mmCIF file of C-alpha atoms in Angstrom:
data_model
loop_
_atom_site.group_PDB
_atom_site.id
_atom_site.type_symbol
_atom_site.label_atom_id
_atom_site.label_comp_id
_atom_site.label_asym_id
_atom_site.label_seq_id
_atom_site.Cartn_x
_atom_site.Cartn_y
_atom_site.Cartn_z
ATOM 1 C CA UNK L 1 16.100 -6.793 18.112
ATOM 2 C CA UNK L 2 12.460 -7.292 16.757
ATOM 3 C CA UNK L 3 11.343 -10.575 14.949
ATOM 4 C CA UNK L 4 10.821 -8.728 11.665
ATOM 5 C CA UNK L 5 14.656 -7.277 12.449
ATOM 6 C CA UNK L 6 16.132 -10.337 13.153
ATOM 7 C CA UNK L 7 14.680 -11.994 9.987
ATOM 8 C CA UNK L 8 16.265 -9.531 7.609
ATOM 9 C CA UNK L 9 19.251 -9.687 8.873
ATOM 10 C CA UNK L 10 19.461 -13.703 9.088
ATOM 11 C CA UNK L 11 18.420 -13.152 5.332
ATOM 12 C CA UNK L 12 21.016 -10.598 4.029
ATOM 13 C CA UNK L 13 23.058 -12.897 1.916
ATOM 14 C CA UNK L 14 19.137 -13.334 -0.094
ATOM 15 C CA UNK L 15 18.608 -9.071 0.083
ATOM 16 C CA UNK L 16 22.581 -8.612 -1.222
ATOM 17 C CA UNK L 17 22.407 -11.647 -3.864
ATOM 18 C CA UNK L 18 18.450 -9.240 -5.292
ATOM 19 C CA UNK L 19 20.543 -5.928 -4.890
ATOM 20 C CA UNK L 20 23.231 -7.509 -7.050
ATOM 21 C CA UNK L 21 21.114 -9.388 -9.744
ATOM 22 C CA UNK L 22 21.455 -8.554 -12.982
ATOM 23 C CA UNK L 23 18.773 -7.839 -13.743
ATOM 24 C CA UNK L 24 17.915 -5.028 -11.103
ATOM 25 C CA UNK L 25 21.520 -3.768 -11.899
ATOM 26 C CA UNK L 26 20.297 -3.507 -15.558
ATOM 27 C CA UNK L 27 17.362 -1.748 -13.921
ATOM 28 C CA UNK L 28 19.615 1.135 -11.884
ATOM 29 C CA UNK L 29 21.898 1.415 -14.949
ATOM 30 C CA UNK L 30 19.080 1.562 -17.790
ATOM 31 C CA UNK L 31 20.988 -1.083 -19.736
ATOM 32 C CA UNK L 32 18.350 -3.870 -19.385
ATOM 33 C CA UNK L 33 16.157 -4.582 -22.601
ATOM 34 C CA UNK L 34 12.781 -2.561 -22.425
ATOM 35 C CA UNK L 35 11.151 -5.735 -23.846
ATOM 36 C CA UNK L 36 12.337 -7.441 -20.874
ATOM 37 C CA UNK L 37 11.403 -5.332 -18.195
ATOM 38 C CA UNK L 38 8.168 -5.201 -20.213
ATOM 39 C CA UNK L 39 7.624 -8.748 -19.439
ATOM 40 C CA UNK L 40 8.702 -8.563 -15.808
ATOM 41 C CA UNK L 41 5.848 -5.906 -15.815
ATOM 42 C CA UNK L 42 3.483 -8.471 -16.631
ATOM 43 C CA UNK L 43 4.443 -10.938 -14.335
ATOM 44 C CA UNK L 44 4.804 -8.589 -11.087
ATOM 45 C CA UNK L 45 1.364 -7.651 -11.887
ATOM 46 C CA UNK L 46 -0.295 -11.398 -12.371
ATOM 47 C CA UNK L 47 2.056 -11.230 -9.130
ATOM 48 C CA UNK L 48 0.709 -8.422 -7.250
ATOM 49 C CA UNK L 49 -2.739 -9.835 -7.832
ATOM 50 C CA UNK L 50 -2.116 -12.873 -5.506
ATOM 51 C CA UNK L 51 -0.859 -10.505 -3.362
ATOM 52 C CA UNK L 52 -3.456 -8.321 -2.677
ATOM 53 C CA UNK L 53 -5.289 -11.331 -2.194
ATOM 54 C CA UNK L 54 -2.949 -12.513 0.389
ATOM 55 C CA UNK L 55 -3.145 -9.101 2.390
ATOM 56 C CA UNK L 56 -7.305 -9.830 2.016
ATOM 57 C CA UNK L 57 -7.106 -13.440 3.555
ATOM 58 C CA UNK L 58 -5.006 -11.787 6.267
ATOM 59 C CA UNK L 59 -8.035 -9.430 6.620
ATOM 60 C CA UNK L 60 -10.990 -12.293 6.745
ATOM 61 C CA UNK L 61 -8.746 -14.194 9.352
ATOM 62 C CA UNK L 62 -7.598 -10.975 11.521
ATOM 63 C CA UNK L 63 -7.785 -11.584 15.212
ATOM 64 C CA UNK L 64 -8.878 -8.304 15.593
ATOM 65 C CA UNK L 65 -9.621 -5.039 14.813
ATOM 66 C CA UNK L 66 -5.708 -3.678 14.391
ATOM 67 C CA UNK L 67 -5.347 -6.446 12.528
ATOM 68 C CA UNK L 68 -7.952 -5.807 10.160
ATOM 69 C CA UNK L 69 -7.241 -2.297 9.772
ATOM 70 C CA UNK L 70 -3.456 -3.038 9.421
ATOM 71 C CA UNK L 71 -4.251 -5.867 6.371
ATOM 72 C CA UNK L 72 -6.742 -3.302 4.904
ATOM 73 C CA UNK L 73 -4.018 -0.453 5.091
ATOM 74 C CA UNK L 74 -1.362 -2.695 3.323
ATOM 75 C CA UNK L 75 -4.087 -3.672 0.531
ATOM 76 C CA UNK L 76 -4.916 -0.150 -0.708
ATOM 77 C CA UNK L 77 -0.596 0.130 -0.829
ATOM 78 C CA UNK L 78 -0.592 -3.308 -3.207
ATOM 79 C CA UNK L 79 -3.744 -1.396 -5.233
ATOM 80 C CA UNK L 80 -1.259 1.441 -6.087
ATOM 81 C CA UNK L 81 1.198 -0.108 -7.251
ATOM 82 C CA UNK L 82 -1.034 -2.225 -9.514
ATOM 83 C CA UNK L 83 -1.953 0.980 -10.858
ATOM 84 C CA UNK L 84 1.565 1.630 -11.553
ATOM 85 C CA UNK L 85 1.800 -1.362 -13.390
ATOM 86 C CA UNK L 86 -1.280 -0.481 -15.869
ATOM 87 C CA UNK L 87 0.526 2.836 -16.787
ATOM 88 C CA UNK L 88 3.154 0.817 -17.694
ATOM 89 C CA UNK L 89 1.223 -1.452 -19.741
ATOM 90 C CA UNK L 90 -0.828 1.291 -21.424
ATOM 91 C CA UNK L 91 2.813 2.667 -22.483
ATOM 92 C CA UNK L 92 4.215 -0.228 -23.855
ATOM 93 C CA UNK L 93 1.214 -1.836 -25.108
ATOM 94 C CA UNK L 94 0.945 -5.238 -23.049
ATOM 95 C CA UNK L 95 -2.041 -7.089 -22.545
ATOM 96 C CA UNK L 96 -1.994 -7.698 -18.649
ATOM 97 C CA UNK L 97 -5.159 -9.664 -18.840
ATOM 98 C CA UNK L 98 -3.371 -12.217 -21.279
ATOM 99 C CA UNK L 99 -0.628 -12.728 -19.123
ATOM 100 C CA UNK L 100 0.721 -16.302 -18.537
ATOM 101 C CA UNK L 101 2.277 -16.935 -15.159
ATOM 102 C CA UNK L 102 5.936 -18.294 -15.582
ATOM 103 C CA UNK L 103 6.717 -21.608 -13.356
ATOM 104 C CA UNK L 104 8.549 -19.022 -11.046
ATOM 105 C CA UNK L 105 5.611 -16.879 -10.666
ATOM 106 C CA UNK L 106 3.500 -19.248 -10.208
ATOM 107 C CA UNK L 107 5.710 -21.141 -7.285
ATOM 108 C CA UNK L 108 5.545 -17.971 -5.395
ATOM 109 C CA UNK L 109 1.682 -16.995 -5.847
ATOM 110 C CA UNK L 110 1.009 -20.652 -4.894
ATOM 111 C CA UNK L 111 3.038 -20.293 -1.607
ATOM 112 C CA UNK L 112 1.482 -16.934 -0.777
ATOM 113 C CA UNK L 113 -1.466 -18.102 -1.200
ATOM 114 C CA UNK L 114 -1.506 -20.952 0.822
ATOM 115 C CA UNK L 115 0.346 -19.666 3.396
ATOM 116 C CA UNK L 116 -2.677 -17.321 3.573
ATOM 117 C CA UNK L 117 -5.266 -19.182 3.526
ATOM 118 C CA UNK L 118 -4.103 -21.988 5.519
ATOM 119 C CA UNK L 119 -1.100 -20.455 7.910
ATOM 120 C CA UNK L 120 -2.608 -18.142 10.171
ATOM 121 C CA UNK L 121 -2.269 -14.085 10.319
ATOM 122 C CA UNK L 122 1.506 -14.622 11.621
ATOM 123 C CA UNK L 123 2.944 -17.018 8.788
ATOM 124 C CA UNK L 124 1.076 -14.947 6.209
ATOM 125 C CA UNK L 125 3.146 -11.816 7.671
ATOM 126 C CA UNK L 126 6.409 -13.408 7.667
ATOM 127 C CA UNK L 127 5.747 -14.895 3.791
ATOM 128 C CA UNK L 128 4.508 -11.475 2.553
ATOM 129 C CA UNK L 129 7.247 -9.079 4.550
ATOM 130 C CA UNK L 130 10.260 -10.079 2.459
ATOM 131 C CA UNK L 131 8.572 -8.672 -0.238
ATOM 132 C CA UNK L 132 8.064 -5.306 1.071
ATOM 133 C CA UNK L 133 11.209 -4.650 2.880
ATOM 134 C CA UNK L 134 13.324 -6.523 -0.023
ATOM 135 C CA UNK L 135 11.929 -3.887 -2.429
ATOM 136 C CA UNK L 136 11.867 -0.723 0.104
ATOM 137 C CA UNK L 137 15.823 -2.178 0.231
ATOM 138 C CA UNK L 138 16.440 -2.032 -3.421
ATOM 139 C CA UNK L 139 14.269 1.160 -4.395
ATOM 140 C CA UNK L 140 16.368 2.969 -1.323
ATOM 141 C CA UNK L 141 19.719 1.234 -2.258
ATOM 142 C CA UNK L 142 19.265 2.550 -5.834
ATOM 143 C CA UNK L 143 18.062 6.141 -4.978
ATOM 144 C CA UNK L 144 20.075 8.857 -6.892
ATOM 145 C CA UNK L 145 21.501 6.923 -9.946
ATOM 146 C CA UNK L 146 21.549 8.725 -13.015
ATOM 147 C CA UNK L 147 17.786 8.928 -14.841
ATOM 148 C CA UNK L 148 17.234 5.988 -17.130
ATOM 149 C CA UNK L 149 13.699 4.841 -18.537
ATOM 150 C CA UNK L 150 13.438 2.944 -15.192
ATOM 151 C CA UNK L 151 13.677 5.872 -12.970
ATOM 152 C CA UNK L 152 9.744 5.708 -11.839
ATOM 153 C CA UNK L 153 10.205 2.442 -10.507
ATOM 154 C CA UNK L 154 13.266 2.866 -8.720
ATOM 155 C CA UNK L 155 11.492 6.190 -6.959
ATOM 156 C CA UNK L 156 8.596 4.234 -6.386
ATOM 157 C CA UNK L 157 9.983 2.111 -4.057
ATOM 158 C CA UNK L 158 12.377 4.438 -2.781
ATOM 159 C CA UNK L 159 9.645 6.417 -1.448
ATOM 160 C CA UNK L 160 8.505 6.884 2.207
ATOM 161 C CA UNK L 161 5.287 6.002 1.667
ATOM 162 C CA UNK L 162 6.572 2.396 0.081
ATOM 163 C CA UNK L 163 8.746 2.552 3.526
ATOM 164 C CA UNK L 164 5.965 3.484 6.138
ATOM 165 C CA UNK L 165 3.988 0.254 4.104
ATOM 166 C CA UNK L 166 7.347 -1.917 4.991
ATOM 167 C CA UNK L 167 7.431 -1.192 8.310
ATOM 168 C CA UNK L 168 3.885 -1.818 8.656
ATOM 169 C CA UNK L 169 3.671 -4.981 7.791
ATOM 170 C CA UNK L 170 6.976 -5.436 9.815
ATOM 171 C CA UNK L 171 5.093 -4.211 12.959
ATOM 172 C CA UNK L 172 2.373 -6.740 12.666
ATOM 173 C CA UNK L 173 4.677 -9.682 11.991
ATOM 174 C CA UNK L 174 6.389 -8.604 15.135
ATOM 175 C CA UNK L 175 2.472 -8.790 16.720
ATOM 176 C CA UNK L 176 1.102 -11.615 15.414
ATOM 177 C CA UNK L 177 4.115 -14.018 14.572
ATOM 178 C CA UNK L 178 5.540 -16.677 17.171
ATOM 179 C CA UNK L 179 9.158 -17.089 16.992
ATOM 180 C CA UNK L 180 9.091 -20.866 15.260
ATOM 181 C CA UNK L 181 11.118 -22.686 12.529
ATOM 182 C CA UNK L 182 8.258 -22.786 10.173
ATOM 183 C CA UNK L 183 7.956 -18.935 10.742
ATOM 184 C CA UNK L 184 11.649 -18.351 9.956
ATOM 185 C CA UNK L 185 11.497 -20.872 7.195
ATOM 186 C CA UNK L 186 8.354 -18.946 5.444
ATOM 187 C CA UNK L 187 10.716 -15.651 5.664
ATOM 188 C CA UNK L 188 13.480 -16.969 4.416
ATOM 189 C CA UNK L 189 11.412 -19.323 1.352
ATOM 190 C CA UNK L 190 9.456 -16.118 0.225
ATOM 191 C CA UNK L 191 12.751 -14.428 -0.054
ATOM 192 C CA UNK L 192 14.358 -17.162 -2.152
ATOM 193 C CA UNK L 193 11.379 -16.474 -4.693
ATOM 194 C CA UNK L 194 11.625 -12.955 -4.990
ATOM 195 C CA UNK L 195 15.605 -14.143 -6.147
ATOM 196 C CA UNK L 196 14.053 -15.999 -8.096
ATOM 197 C CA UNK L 197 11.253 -14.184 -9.819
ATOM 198 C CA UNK L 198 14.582 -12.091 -10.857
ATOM 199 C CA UNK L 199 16.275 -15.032 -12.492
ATOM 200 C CA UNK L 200 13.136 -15.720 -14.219
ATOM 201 C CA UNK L 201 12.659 -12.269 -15.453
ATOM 202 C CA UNK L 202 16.501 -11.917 -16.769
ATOM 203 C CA UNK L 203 16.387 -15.607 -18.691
ATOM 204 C CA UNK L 204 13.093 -14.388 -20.276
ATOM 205 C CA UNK L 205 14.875 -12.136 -22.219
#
């Protein structure tokens, strides 16, 4: 079993506890509030921001050329779905340059973002995987429920492309990342925050 594999797995009870969140099942089942997921909107994108600049730290420290391409690859994927974002601010009218970061964003942009800068290429993949494969996970786990007003997220990261991103970054972790506790502990800490980032969203409401 591969690094990135073996990760995911030892993380499952994080990945079921996302699937089963409230606030993603309000997602699936078009229950939850649109003035809610509105403000989840906002802060995935203030979000998303940090992570694109994440993926270009990991391309300024690259060891090589692979790497550089692979970092480069992943940042046009994090552009696109910031562009998904602004049609969904357009439609519901929110202002994503006034956005505030909530304490829970904010604790996972900061770790990102250290990690980045300061971790090496191999640390930076295992804190910025969960995020990919937790949301390929979700998008894929909640493929084919009825349409709600959610629908176009749900497909986006159900998508192949959204998958061929995951196991992208995947393959790099698995080329880059020493098998070390502070390795496993990044994985597993960036996947508490995505749980997280959920809680936040759903008590925002």
């Amino acid at each position: 079993m591969s690094l990135a594999a073996e990760l995911w797995a030892e993380n499952a009870d994080l990945a079921a506890a996302a699937l089963a969140h409230p606030f993603v099942q309000g997602i699936a089942d078009g229950t939850l509030p649109t003035e809610r997921f509105a403000g989840y909107v906002a802060q995935d994108a203030f979000f998303l921001e940090s992570f694109a600049r994440g993926y270009a730290l990991g391309v300024a420290h690259s060891p090589d050329r692979a790497a550089l391409d692979t970092f480069a690859d992943l940042l046009a994927g994090v552009r696109e779905e910031l562009r998904l974002h602004s049609s969904y601010a357009a439609r519901w009218g929110i202002d994503l340059t006034a956005v505030r970061p909530l304490p829970a964003t904010s604790a996972y942009t900061d770790f990102l973002l250290a990690t980045a800068s300061l971790g090496g290429v191999g640390l930076t993949c295992a804190a910025m995987t969960p995020c990919m494969r937790l949301y390929a996970h979700l998008g894929q786990s909640l493929a084919g429920t009825a349409a709600t007003p959610y629908t176009e997220w749900i497909t986006t990261y159900a998508d192949p492309g959204f998958e061929d991103l995951a196991v992208t970054l995947e393959r790099l972790l698995d080329a880059t990342a020493p098998d070390t506790r502070a390795v496993r502990h990044a994985y597993r800490r960036a996947m508490q925050l995505e749980v997280a980032f959920f809680d936040a969203a759903e008590q925002a409401g």
